[in-house]
Amino acid sequence: HAKRAGTHSWTRYDPAMTDRRAEDATLTEDLQHALDRGELHVLYQPIVDITTGRTLGAEALLRWEHPARGFISPVRFIPLAERSGAIARIGLWVLEQALKVRPSGSYMSVNLSPRQLQDPTLVHDVLAVLHRTATSPSRLVLEITESALVDDTHAPTLQALREHGIRVAIDDFGTGYSSLQYLTRLPVDILKIDRAFVAELNGTPEGRAIAEAVIRLAQVLHLTTIAEGIETTDQALELQTLGCTRGQGYLYAKPLPAHALTEVSTAPDA
Ligand code: C2E
Ligand code: MG
Ligand code: MG
Ligand code: MG
């Protein structure tokens, strides 16, 4: 089973790769119009208190219903939107949709791409959306993947967002390259434990030990932990034992349309 990927001489003549590039180009082109044609919508996955099941907030997750190809995963199209720059407009649109439908008393968590962090008007744009939707900055969390945070140049932007009262979360923690030393310097408030670690919780002793170490580390650094991809009650119990009391996953709810989110978010406005 020869693994040949990675060399330019090979990829240049690979027909599958050529197809992929052609599809990339088509999808990138289609994405330019997707927003105006109403093909994009946002779903919301509840973030719950594991101990009570109460909904505390929700994560906004973008969906694209392509007229010819049907549902296309954000894992496929977000990188294309980043490369073309379309993510700037799409990302702010997601933020505005999410803050418009946020149930009162709960918070909204929105994914931010590294490309958006490079935009010099980002902080201004985010504050403008908060203003338009009459949202307190304390009701917004912005999620940034660990791999994006490895780039030190983002630190001042994250710090500026936090000074305005917006919280920042590291997404997919454990999948990037940041050293533990690095983590102690990151300007973040929340650590989201990648679902790969949650899946390992009741697997091997090593898997459990790694999840436990991440949760302990977050506690020492005074970060709130949120476990991603909780699918079983065993995982939820194990997380509770380890001191992680917030999470999201199919066990509680799949990503939902806005009206269904309101039904599960019954918390009174504090
Ligand atoms: P993410 O931010 O880590 O989002 C969590 C993903 O895990 C979502 O996939 C969600 O549907 C999925 N998930 C939730 N619970 C479970 C579970 O119990 N089991 C399993 N197997 N999966 C679960 P989704 O919606 O396909 O999004 C994939 C990624 O696309 C997101 O990962 C995020 O990185 C990116 N993304 C989605 N929407 C946006 C957006 O508006 N902006 C940006 N920049 N990225 C986005
Ligand atoms: Mg996320
Ligand atoms: Mg994640
Ligand atoms: Mg993820």
PDB file of C-alpha atoms and ligand atoms in Angstrom:
ATOM      1  CA  HIS A   1       0.000   0.000   0.000  1.00  0.00           C
ATOM      2  CA  ALA A   2       2.217   2.755  -1.270  1.00  0.00           C
ATOM      3  CA  LYS A   3       1.422   6.149   0.222  1.00  0.00           C
ATOM      4  CA  ARG A   4       2.468   8.495  -2.532  1.00  0.00           C
ATOM      5  CA  ALA A   5       0.738  11.726  -1.579  1.00  0.00           C
ATOM      6  CA  GLY A   6       2.752  14.835  -0.905  1.00  0.00           C
ATOM      7  CA  THR A   7       5.120  15.135  -3.845  1.00  0.00           C
ATOM      8  CA  HIS A   8       4.431  17.752  -6.490  1.00  0.00           C
ATOM      9  CA  SER A   9       5.561  15.557  -9.358  1.00  0.00           C
ATOM     10  CA  TRP A  10       2.869  13.070  -8.420  1.00  0.00           C
ATOM     11  CA  THR A  11      -0.006  15.393  -7.634  1.00  0.00           C
ATOM     12  CA  ARG A  12       0.483  17.266 -10.905  1.00  0.00           C
ATOM     13  CA  TYR A  13      -0.479  14.237 -13.002  1.00  0.00           C
ATOM     14  CA  ASP A  14      -3.069  12.684 -10.724  1.00  0.00           C
ATOM     15  CA  PRO A  15      -6.474  12.804 -12.476  1.00  0.00           C
ATOM     16  CA  ALA A  16      -8.351  12.658  -9.150  1.00  0.00           C
ATOM     17  CA  MET A  17      -6.448  15.729  -8.030  1.00  0.00           C
ATOM     18  CA  THR A  18      -7.343  17.519 -11.253  1.00  0.00           C
ATOM     19  CA  ASP A  19     -11.028  16.723 -10.639  1.00  0.00           C
ATOM     20  CA  ARG A  20     -10.686  18.031  -7.126  1.00  0.00           C
ATOM     21  CA  ARG A  21      -9.170  21.288  -8.353  1.00  0.00           C
ATOM     22  CA  ALA A  22     -11.931  21.712 -10.916  1.00  0.00           C
ATOM     23  CA  GLU A  23     -14.553  21.088  -8.246  1.00  0.00           C
ATOM     24  CA  ASP A  24     -12.798  23.534  -5.903  1.00  0.00           C
ATOM     25  CA  ALA A  25     -12.984  26.197  -8.616  1.00  0.00           C
ATOM     26  CA  THR A  26     -16.675  25.543  -9.302  1.00  0.00           C
ATOM     27  CA  LEU A  27     -17.638  25.534  -5.638  1.00  0.00           C
ATOM     28  CA  THR A  28     -15.604  28.672  -4.980  1.00  0.00           C
ATOM     29  CA  GLU A  29     -17.438  30.406  -7.821  1.00  0.00           C
ATOM     30  CA  ASP A  30     -20.841  29.131  -6.606  1.00  0.00           C
ATOM     31  CA  LEU A  31     -20.067  30.319  -3.079  1.00  0.00           C
ATOM     32  CA  GLN A  32     -19.791  33.912  -4.295  1.00  0.00           C
ATOM     33  CA  HIS A  33     -23.554  33.837  -4.976  1.00  0.00           C
ATOM     34  CA  ALA A  34     -24.702  31.359  -2.324  1.00  0.00           C
ATOM     35  CA  LEU A  35     -25.522  34.022   0.244  1.00  0.00           C
ATOM     36  CA  ASP A  36     -27.489  36.244  -2.134  1.00  0.00           C
ATOM     37  CA  ARG A  37     -29.375  33.252  -3.510  1.00  0.00           C
ATOM     38  CA  GLY A  38     -30.467  32.155  -0.044  1.00  0.00           C
ATOM     39  CA  GLU A  39     -28.587  28.849  -0.141  1.00  0.00           C
ATOM     40  CA  LEU A  40     -26.882  29.360   3.220  1.00  0.00           C
ATOM     41  CA  HIS A  41     -28.532  28.886   6.570  1.00  0.00           C
ATOM     42  CA  VAL A  42     -27.417  28.448  10.151  1.00  0.00           C
ATOM     43  CA  LEU A  43     -28.218  25.680  12.621  1.00  0.00           C
ATOM     44  CA  TYR A  44     -27.660  25.901  16.374  1.00  0.00           C
ATOM     45  CA  GLN A  45     -26.344  23.148  18.620  1.00  0.00           C
ATOM     46  CA  PRO A  46     -27.214  23.586  22.314  1.00  0.00           C
ATOM     47  CA  ILE A  47     -24.333  23.771  24.794  1.00  0.00           C
ATOM     48  CA  VAL A  48     -25.547  22.262  28.053  1.00  0.00           C
ATOM     49  CA  ASP A  49     -24.721  21.947  31.719  1.00  0.00           C
ATOM     50  CA  ILE A  50     -23.885  18.223  31.845  1.00  0.00           C
ATOM     51  CA  THR A  51     -24.971  17.922  35.471  1.00  0.00           C
ATOM     52  CA  THR A  52     -28.494  19.309  34.914  1.00  0.00           C
ATOM     53  CA  GLY A  53     -29.029  19.052  31.163  1.00  0.00           C
ATOM     54  CA  ARG A  54     -29.953  22.744  31.124  1.00  0.00           C
ATOM     55  CA  THR A  55     -29.130  24.664  27.930  1.00  0.00           C
ATOM     56  CA  LEU A  56     -26.623  27.453  28.572  1.00  0.00           C
ATOM     57  CA  GLY A  57     -25.979  28.589  25.040  1.00  0.00           C
ATOM     58  CA  ALA A  58     -25.564  27.345  21.497  1.00  0.00           C
ATOM     59  CA  GLU A  59     -22.978  27.067  18.752  1.00  0.00           C
ATOM     60  CA  ALA A  60     -23.870  28.465  15.335  1.00  0.00           C
ATOM     61  CA  LEU A  61     -23.041  26.008  12.523  1.00  0.00           C
ATOM     62  CA  LEU A  62     -23.233  27.061   8.894  1.00  0.00           C
ATOM     63  CA  ARG A  63     -25.016  24.953   6.262  1.00  0.00           C
ATOM     64  CA  TRP A  64     -24.959  25.161   2.463  1.00  0.00           C
ATOM     65  CA  GLU A  65     -27.748  23.638   0.419  1.00  0.00           C
ATOM     66  CA  HIS A  66     -26.335  23.709  -3.106  1.00  0.00           C
ATOM     67  CA  PRO A  67     -29.112  23.792  -5.751  1.00  0.00           C
ATOM     68  CA  ALA A  68     -27.499  21.024  -7.842  1.00  0.00           C
ATOM     69  CA  ARG A  69     -25.265  19.140  -5.421  1.00  0.00           C
ATOM     70  CA  GLY A  70     -27.399  19.177  -2.303  1.00  0.00           C
ATOM     71  CA  PHE A  71     -25.889  19.500   1.165  1.00  0.00           C
ATOM     72  CA  ILE A  72     -22.215  20.389   1.231  1.00  0.00           C
ATOM     73  CA  SER A  73     -20.331  20.091   4.528  1.00  0.00           C
ATOM     74  CA  PRO A  74     -18.700  23.183   6.037  1.00  0.00           C
ATOM     75  CA  VAL A  75     -15.553  21.074   6.339  1.00  0.00           C
ATOM     76  CA  ARG A  76     -15.518  21.119   2.532  1.00  0.00           C
ATOM     77  CA  PHE A  77     -16.548  24.699   1.735  1.00  0.00           C
ATOM     78  CA  ILE A  78     -15.208  26.802   4.637  1.00  0.00           C
ATOM     79  CA  PRO A  79     -11.581  26.333   3.498  1.00  0.00           C
ATOM     80  CA  LEU A  80     -12.610  27.477   0.000  1.00  0.00           C
ATOM     81  CA  ALA A  81     -14.351  30.526   1.429  1.00  0.00           C
ATOM     82  CA  GLU A  82     -11.199  31.299   3.404  1.00  0.00           C
ATOM     83  CA  ARG A  83      -8.992  31.072   0.342  1.00  0.00           C
ATOM     84  CA  SER A  84     -11.240  33.275  -1.811  1.00  0.00           C
ATOM     85  CA  GLY A  85     -11.886  35.770   0.963  1.00  0.00           C
ATOM     86  CA  ALA A  86     -15.665  35.137   0.835  1.00  0.00           C
ATOM     87  CA  ILE A  87     -15.486  34.100   4.493  1.00  0.00           C
ATOM     88  CA  ALA A  88     -15.280  37.764   5.579  1.00  0.00           C
ATOM     89  CA  ARG A  89     -18.829  38.527   4.413  1.00  0.00           C
ATOM     90  CA  ILE A  90     -20.226  35.061   5.136  1.00  0.00           C
ATOM     91  CA  GLY A  91     -18.715  35.008   8.632  1.00  0.00           C
ATOM     92  CA  LEU A  92     -20.279  38.340   9.578  1.00  0.00           C
ATOM     93  CA  TRP A  93     -23.603  37.161   8.145  1.00  0.00           C
ATOM     94  CA  VAL A  94     -23.476  34.036  10.355  1.00  0.00           C
ATOM     95  CA  LEU A  95     -22.701  36.243  13.376  1.00  0.00           C
ATOM     96  CA  GLU A  96     -25.657  38.516  12.653  1.00  0.00           C
ATOM     97  CA  GLN A  97     -28.091  35.629  12.084  1.00  0.00           C
ATOM     98  CA  ALA A  98     -26.941  33.957  15.284  1.00  0.00           C
ATOM     99  CA  LEU A  99     -27.259  37.055  17.442  1.00  0.00           C
ATOM    100  CA  LYS A 100     -30.693  37.814  15.983  1.00  0.00           C
ATOM    101  CA  VAL A 101     -32.095  34.453  17.094  1.00  0.00           C
ATOM    102  CA  ARG A 102     -30.204  34.069  20.389  1.00  0.00           C
ATOM    103  CA  PRO A 103     -32.711  33.175  23.113  1.00  0.00           C
ATOM    104  CA  SER A 104     -32.525  35.751  25.915  1.00  0.00           C
ATOM    105  CA  GLY A 105     -30.578  34.524  28.916  1.00  0.00           C
ATOM    106  CA  SER A 106     -28.362  32.277  26.822  1.00  0.00           C
ATOM    107  CA  TYR A 107     -25.137  32.937  24.970  1.00  0.00           C
ATOM    108  CA  MET A 108     -24.147  32.387  21.358  1.00  0.00           C
ATOM    109  CA  SER A 109     -20.888  30.818  20.220  1.00  0.00           C
ATOM    110  CA  VAL A 110     -19.745  31.578  16.662  1.00  0.00           C
ATOM    111  CA  ASN A 111     -16.811  30.088  14.757  1.00  0.00           C
ATOM    112  CA  LEU A 112     -14.222  32.514  13.463  1.00  0.00           C
ATOM    113  CA  SER A 113     -11.801  31.562  10.715  1.00  0.00           C
ATOM    114  CA  PRO A 114      -8.117  32.554  10.900  1.00  0.00           C
ATOM    115  CA  ARG A 115      -8.632  34.658   7.803  1.00  0.00           C
ATOM    116  CA  GLN A 116     -11.205  36.781   9.652  1.00  0.00           C
ATOM    117  CA  LEU A 117      -8.686  37.383  12.438  1.00  0.00           C
ATOM    118  CA  GLN A 118      -6.347  38.967   9.886  1.00  0.00           C
ATOM    119  CA  ASP A 119      -9.001  41.465   8.828  1.00  0.00           C
ATOM    120  CA  PRO A 120      -8.072  44.876  10.320  1.00  0.00           C
ATOM    121  CA  THR A 121     -11.756  45.842  10.630  1.00  0.00           C
ATOM    122  CA  LEU A 122     -12.825  42.639  12.432  1.00  0.00           C
ATOM    123  CA  VAL A 123     -13.170  44.107  15.923  1.00  0.00           C
ATOM    124  CA  HIS A 124     -15.083  47.103  14.571  1.00  0.00           C
ATOM    125  CA  ASP A 125     -17.348  44.860  12.467  1.00  0.00           C
ATOM    126  CA  VAL A 126     -18.135  42.519  15.362  1.00  0.00           C
ATOM    127  CA  LEU A 127     -18.960  45.452  17.652  1.00  0.00           C
ATOM    128  CA  ALA A 128     -21.243  46.876  14.946  1.00  0.00           C
ATOM    129  CA  VAL A 129     -23.186  43.594  14.742  1.00  0.00           C
ATOM    130  CA  LEU A 130     -23.489  43.486  18.554  1.00  0.00           C
ATOM    131  CA  HIS A 131     -24.850  47.030  18.428  1.00  0.00           C
ATOM    132  CA  ARG A 132     -27.323  46.330  15.598  1.00  0.00           C
ATOM    133  CA  THR A 133     -28.691  43.265  17.374  1.00  0.00           C
ATOM    134  CA  ALA A 134     -28.680  44.935  20.816  1.00  0.00           C
ATOM    135  CA  THR A 135     -26.504  42.138  22.220  1.00  0.00           C
ATOM    136  CA  SER A 136     -24.292  42.466  25.276  1.00  0.00           C
ATOM    137  CA  PRO A 137     -20.708  41.402  24.429  1.00  0.00           C
ATOM    138  CA  SER A 138     -20.908  39.047  27.425  1.00  0.00           C
ATOM    139  CA  ARG A 139     -23.455  36.996  25.426  1.00  0.00           C
ATOM    140  CA  LEU A 140     -20.982  36.250  22.642  1.00  0.00           C
ATOM    141  CA  VAL A 141     -18.216  33.665  22.419  1.00  0.00           C
ATOM    142  CA  LEU A 142     -15.938  33.487  19.392  1.00  0.00           C
ATOM    143  CA  GLU A 143     -14.351  30.098  18.655  1.00  0.00           C
ATOM    144  CA  ILE A 144     -10.926  29.859  17.074  1.00  0.00           C
ATOM    145  CA  THR A 145      -9.207  26.579  16.279  1.00  0.00           C
ATOM    146  CA  GLU A 146      -6.040  25.706  18.102  1.00  0.00           C
ATOM    147  CA  SER A 147      -4.046  25.587  14.865  1.00  0.00           C
ATOM    148  CA  ALA A 148      -5.030  29.206  14.093  1.00  0.00           C
ATOM    149  CA  LEU A 149      -3.907  30.308  17.549  1.00  0.00           C
ATOM    150  CA  VAL A 150      -0.405  28.983  17.023  1.00  0.00           C
ATOM    151  CA  ASP A 151       0.120  32.137  14.971  1.00  0.00           C
ATOM    152  CA  ASP A 152       1.165  34.736  17.569  1.00  0.00           C
ATOM    153  CA  THR A 153       0.137  37.665  15.370  1.00  0.00           C
ATOM    154  CA  HIS A 154      -3.542  37.047  16.284  1.00  0.00           C
ATOM    155  CA  ALA A 155      -2.973  37.723  19.983  1.00  0.00           C
ATOM    156  CA  PRO A 156      -3.589  41.514  19.878  1.00  0.00           C
ATOM    157  CA  THR A 157      -6.907  41.053  18.017  1.00  0.00           C
ATOM    158  CA  LEU A 158      -8.072  38.414  20.487  1.00  0.00           C
ATOM    159  CA  GLN A 159      -7.031  40.644  23.355  1.00  0.00           C
ATOM    160  CA  ALA A 160      -8.980  43.572  21.861  1.00  0.00           C
ATOM    161  CA  LEU A 161     -12.127  41.418  21.548  1.00  0.00           C
ATOM    162  CA  ARG A 162     -11.733  40.328  25.167  1.00  0.00           C
ATOM    163  CA  GLU A 163     -11.263  43.884  26.373  1.00  0.00           C
ATOM    164  CA  HIS A 164     -14.700  44.596  24.895  1.00  0.00           C
ATOM    165  CA  GLY A 165     -16.146  41.744  26.988  1.00  0.00           C
ATOM    166  CA  ILE A 166     -16.369  39.119  24.246  1.00  0.00           C
ATOM    167  CA  ARG A 167     -15.114  35.703  25.326  1.00  0.00           C
ATOM    168  CA  VAL A 168     -12.748  33.654  23.186  1.00  0.00           C
ATOM    169  CA  ALA A 169     -12.701  29.847  23.005  1.00  0.00           C
ATOM    170  CA  ILE A 170     -10.044  27.518  21.640  1.00  0.00           C
ATOM    171  CA  ASP A 171     -11.885  25.082  19.383  1.00  0.00           C
ATOM    172  CA  ASP A 172     -10.883  21.448  18.757  1.00  0.00           C
ATOM    173  CA  PHE A 173      -8.312  21.605  21.530  1.00  0.00           C
ATOM    174  CA  GLY A 174      -5.804  18.783  21.351  1.00  0.00           C
ATOM    175  CA  THR A 175      -5.703  18.529  17.572  1.00  0.00           C
ATOM    176  CA  GLY A 176      -3.196  21.315  16.931  1.00  0.00           C
ATOM    177  CA  TYR A 177       0.436  21.733  17.778  1.00  0.00           C
ATOM    178  CA  SER A 178       0.498  24.187  20.642  1.00  0.00           C
ATOM    179  CA  SER A 179       2.834  23.261  23.456  1.00  0.00           C
ATOM    180  CA  LEU A 180       1.613  23.377  27.024  1.00  0.00           C
ATOM    181  CA  GLN A 181       3.914  26.329  27.648  1.00  0.00           C
ATOM    182  CA  TYR A 182       2.219  28.144  24.785  1.00  0.00           C
ATOM    183  CA  LEU A 183      -1.239  27.501  26.180  1.00  0.00           C
ATOM    184  CA  THR A 184      -0.405  29.384  29.370  1.00  0.00           C
ATOM    185  CA  ARG A 185       0.093  32.563  27.313  1.00  0.00           C
ATOM    186  CA  LEU A 186      -2.985  32.338  25.076  1.00  0.00           C
ATOM    187  CA  PRO A 187      -5.541  35.142  25.436  1.00  0.00           C
ATOM    188  CA  VAL A 188      -8.560  32.835  25.777  1.00  0.00           C
ATOM    189  CA  ASP A 189     -11.356  32.104  28.259  1.00  0.00           C
ATOM    190  CA  ILE A 190     -12.740  28.746  27.182  1.00  0.00           C
ATOM    191  CA  LEU A 191     -11.180  25.492  26.047  1.00  0.00           C
ATOM    192  CA  LYS A 192     -13.267  23.162  23.883  1.00  0.00           C
ATOM    193  CA  ILE A 193     -12.049  19.586  24.145  1.00  0.00           C
ATOM    194  CA  ASP A 194     -12.061  17.965  20.726  1.00  0.00           C
ATOM    195  CA  ARG A 195     -14.511  15.125  20.276  1.00  0.00           C
ATOM    196  CA  ALA A 196     -11.649  12.735  19.469  1.00  0.00           C
ATOM    197  CA  PHE A 197     -10.706  12.851  23.184  1.00  0.00           C
ATOM    198  CA  VAL A 198     -14.291  12.497  24.320  1.00  0.00           C
ATOM    199  CA  ALA A 199     -14.571   9.393  22.132  1.00  0.00           C
ATOM    200  CA  GLU A 200     -11.486   7.951  23.856  1.00  0.00           C
ATOM    201  CA  LEU A 201     -12.821   8.541  27.387  1.00  0.00           C
ATOM    202  CA  ASN A 202     -14.223   5.076  27.875  1.00  0.00           C
ATOM    203  CA  GLY A 203     -11.761   3.415  25.557  1.00  0.00           C
ATOM    204  CA  THR A 204      -8.185   2.902  26.675  1.00  0.00           C
ATOM    205  CA  PRO A 205      -6.654   3.994  30.020  1.00  0.00           C
ATOM    206  CA  GLU A 206      -4.304   6.182  27.966  1.00  0.00           C
ATOM    207  CA  GLY A 207      -7.239   7.913  26.262  1.00  0.00           C
ATOM    208  CA  ARG A 208      -8.836   8.648  29.611  1.00  0.00           C
ATOM    209  CA  ALA A 209      -5.537   9.904  31.028  1.00  0.00           C
ATOM    210  CA  ILE A 210      -5.117  12.399  28.196  1.00  0.00           C
ATOM    211  CA  ALA A 211      -8.663  13.760  28.623  1.00  0.00           C
ATOM    212  CA  GLU A 212      -8.060  14.002  32.361  1.00  0.00           C
ATOM    213  CA  ALA A 213      -4.782  15.881  31.867  1.00  0.00           C
ATOM    214  CA  VAL A 214      -6.417  18.401  29.520  1.00  0.00           C
ATOM    215  CA  ILE A 215      -9.229  19.078  31.993  1.00  0.00           C
ATOM    216  CA  ARG A 216      -6.768  19.478  34.907  1.00  0.00           C
ATOM    217  CA  LEU A 217      -4.624  21.835  32.866  1.00  0.00           C
ATOM    218  CA  ALA A 218      -7.633  23.987  31.987  1.00  0.00           C
ATOM    219  CA  GLN A 219      -8.577  24.168  35.668  1.00  0.00           C
ATOM    220  CA  VAL A 220      -5.089  25.326  36.630  1.00  0.00           C
ATOM    221  CA  LEU A 221      -5.255  28.004  33.916  1.00  0.00           C
ATOM    222  CA  HIS A 222      -8.773  29.058  35.049  1.00  0.00           C
ATOM    223  CA  LEU A 223     -10.305  28.207  31.706  1.00  0.00           C
ATOM    224  CA  THR A 224     -13.858  26.902  31.338  1.00  0.00           C
ATOM    225  CA  THR A 225     -13.900  23.522  29.596  1.00  0.00           C
ATOM    226  CA  ILE A 226     -16.561  22.422  27.129  1.00  0.00           C
ATOM    227  CA  ALA A 227     -16.507  18.840  25.842  1.00  0.00           C
ATOM    228  CA  GLU A 228     -17.430  18.393  22.170  1.00  0.00           C
ATOM    229  CA  GLY A 229     -19.194  15.441  20.589  1.00  0.00           C
ATOM    230  CA  ILE A 230     -20.711  13.779  23.673  1.00  0.00           C
ATOM    231  CA  GLU A 231     -22.682  10.818  22.326  1.00  0.00           C
ATOM    232  CA  THR A 232     -23.181   8.489  25.318  1.00  0.00           C
ATOM    233  CA  THR A 233     -24.260   8.804  28.951  1.00  0.00           C
ATOM    234  CA  ASP A 234     -21.044   6.976  29.934  1.00  0.00           C
ATOM    235  CA  GLN A 235     -19.008   9.775  28.383  1.00  0.00           C
ATOM    236  CA  ALA A 236     -21.119  12.401  30.169  1.00  0.00           C
ATOM    237  CA  LEU A 237     -20.659  10.667  33.540  1.00  0.00           C
ATOM    238  CA  GLU A 238     -16.932  10.291  33.013  1.00  0.00           C
ATOM    239  CA  LEU A 239     -16.582  13.977  32.117  1.00  0.00           C
ATOM    240  CA  GLN A 240     -18.468  14.936  35.264  1.00  0.00           C
ATOM    241  CA  THR A 241     -16.147  12.783  37.352  1.00  0.00           C
ATOM    242  CA  LEU A 242     -13.176  14.542  35.780  1.00  0.00           C
ATOM    243  CA  GLY A 243     -14.656  17.972  36.512  1.00  0.00           C
ATOM    244  CA  CYS A 244     -15.826  19.014  33.047  1.00  0.00           C
ATOM    245  CA  THR A 245     -19.432  20.140  33.484  1.00  0.00           C
ATOM    246  CA  ARG A 246     -20.248  21.683  30.104  1.00  0.00           C
ATOM    247  CA  GLY A 247     -20.658  20.019  26.782  1.00  0.00           C
ATOM    248  CA  GLN A 248     -22.442  19.529  23.520  1.00  0.00           C
ATOM    249  CA  GLY A 249     -23.167  16.475  21.430  1.00  0.00           C
ATOM    250  CA  TYR A 250     -25.795  14.264  19.857  1.00  0.00           C
ATOM    251  CA  LEU A 251     -26.628  12.854  23.326  1.00  0.00           C
ATOM    252  CA  TYR A 252     -28.242  16.209  24.108  1.00  0.00           C
ATOM    253  CA  ALA A 253     -29.151  17.649  20.729  1.00  0.00           C
ATOM    254  CA  LYS A 254     -28.069  17.796  17.108  1.00  0.00           C
ATOM    255  CA  PRO A 255     -27.691  21.180  15.457  1.00  0.00           C
ATOM    256  CA  LEU A 256     -31.241  22.621  15.345  1.00  0.00           C
ATOM    257  CA  PRO A 257     -33.117  25.299  13.418  1.00  0.00           C
ATOM    258  CA  ALA A 258     -33.518  28.552  15.356  1.00  0.00           C
ATOM    259  CA  HIS A 259     -37.160  27.987  16.387  1.00  0.00           C
ATOM    260  CA  ALA A 260     -36.288  24.615  17.954  1.00  0.00           C
ATOM    261  CA  LEU A 261     -33.391  26.184  19.844  1.00  0.00           C
ATOM    262  CA  THR A 262     -35.769  28.623  21.520  1.00  0.00           C
ATOM    263  CA  GLU A 263     -37.834  25.679  22.793  1.00  0.00           C
ATOM    264  CA  VAL A 264     -34.865  24.060  24.578  1.00  0.00           C
ATOM    265  CA  SER A 265     -33.521  27.373  25.945  1.00  0.00           C
ATOM    266  CA  THR A 266     -36.006  28.101  28.682  1.00  0.00           C
ATOM    267  CA  ALA A 267     -33.584  29.727  31.110  1.00  0.00           C
ATOM    268  CA  PRO A 268     -34.878  33.040  32.481  1.00  0.00           C
ATOM    269  CA  ASP A 269     -32.839  36.119  31.623  1.00  0.00           C
ATOM    270  CA  ALA A 270     -30.385  36.677  34.454  1.00  0.00           C
TER     271      ALA A 270
HETATM  272  P1  C2E B   1     -16.608  22.683  15.065  1.00  0.00           P
HETATM  273  O1  C2E B   1     -16.653  24.162  15.291  1.00  0.00           O
HETATM  274  O2  C2E B   1     -15.674  21.903  15.905  1.00  0.00           O
HETATM  275  O3  C2E B   1     -18.114  22.190  15.263  1.00  0.00           O
HETATM  276  C1  C2E B   1     -18.466  20.964  15.846  1.00  0.00           C
HETATM  277  C2  C2E B   1     -18.823  19.932  14.799  1.00  0.00           C
HETATM  278  O4  C2E B   1     -19.120  18.687  15.433  1.00  0.00           O
HETATM  279  C3  C2E B   1     -20.055  20.287  13.982  1.00  0.00           C
HETATM  280  O5  C2E B   1     -19.862  19.774  12.664  1.00  0.00           O
HETATM  281  C4  C2E B   1     -21.158  19.495  14.704  1.00  0.00           C
HETATM  282  O6  C2E B   1     -22.292  19.242  13.893  1.00  0.00           O
HETATM  283  C5  C2E B   1     -20.399  18.245  15.034  1.00  0.00           C
HETATM  284  N1  C2E B   1     -20.972  17.512  16.176  1.00  0.00           N
HETATM  285  C6  C2E B   1     -21.655  18.017  17.222  1.00  0.00           C
HETATM  286  N2  C2E B   1     -21.979  17.053  18.103  1.00  0.00           N
HETATM  287  C7  C2E B   1     -21.507  15.903  17.610  1.00  0.00           C
HETATM  288  C8  C2E B   1     -21.528  14.524  18.077  1.00  0.00           C
HETATM  289  O7  C2E B   1     -22.053  14.193  19.130  1.00  0.00           O
HETATM  290  N3  C2E B   1     -20.897  13.600  17.291  1.00  0.00           N
HETATM  291  C9  C2E B   1     -20.293  13.946  16.108  1.00  0.00           C
HETATM  292  N4  C2E B   1     -19.723  12.972  15.405  1.00  0.00           N
HETATM  293  N5  C2E B   1     -20.258  15.229  15.640  1.00  0.00           N
HETATM  294  C10 C2E B   1     -20.852  16.182  16.390  1.00  0.00           C
HETATM  295  P2  C2E B   1     -20.245  20.637  11.381  1.00  0.00           P
HETATM  296  O8  C2E B   1     -21.502  21.397  11.638  1.00  0.00           O
HETATM  297  O9  C2E B   1     -20.187  19.730  10.211  1.00  0.00           O
HETATM  298  O10 C2E B   1     -19.088  21.701  11.283  1.00  0.00           O
HETATM  299  C11 C2E B   1     -17.771  21.289  11.010  1.00  0.00           C
HETATM  300  C12 C2E B   1     -16.796  22.416  11.183  1.00  0.00           C
HETATM  301  O11 C2E B   1     -17.019  23.439  10.206  1.00  0.00           O
HETATM  302  C13 C2E B   1     -16.906  23.130  12.522  1.00  0.00           C
HETATM  303  O12 C2E B   1     -16.277  22.373  13.524  1.00  0.00           O
HETATM  304  C14 C2E B   1     -16.223  24.439  12.209  1.00  0.00           C
HETATM  305  O13 C2E B   1     -14.820  24.289  12.282  1.00  0.00           O
HETATM  306  C15 C2E B   1     -16.615  24.662  10.756  1.00  0.00           C
HETATM  307  N6  C2E B   1     -17.730  25.626  10.705  1.00  0.00           N
HETATM  308  C16 C2E B   1     -19.063  25.428  10.783  1.00  0.00           C
HETATM  309  N7  C2E B   1     -19.750  26.595  10.697  1.00  0.00           N
HETATM  310  C17 C2E B   1     -18.810  27.571  10.580  1.00  0.00           C
HETATM  311  C18 C2E B   1     -18.871  29.014  10.453  1.00  0.00           C
HETATM  312  O14 C2E B   1     -19.925  29.656  10.487  1.00  0.00           O
HETATM  313  N8  C2E B   1     -17.658  29.662  10.328  1.00  0.00           N
HETATM  314  C19 C2E B   1     -16.474  29.006  10.326  1.00  0.00           C
HETATM  315  N9  C2E B   1     -15.329  29.725  10.189  1.00  0.00           N
HETATM  316  N10 C2E B   1     -16.371  27.670  10.464  1.00  0.00           N
HETATM  317  C20 C2E B   1     -17.524  26.961  10.581  1.00  0.00           C
HETATM  318 MG    MG B   2     -16.693  25.329  16.846  1.00  0.00          MG
HETATM  319 MG    MG B   3     -14.922  22.059  17.645  1.00  0.00          MG
HETATM  320 MG    MG B   4     -14.313  20.129  15.191  1.00  0.00          MG
END
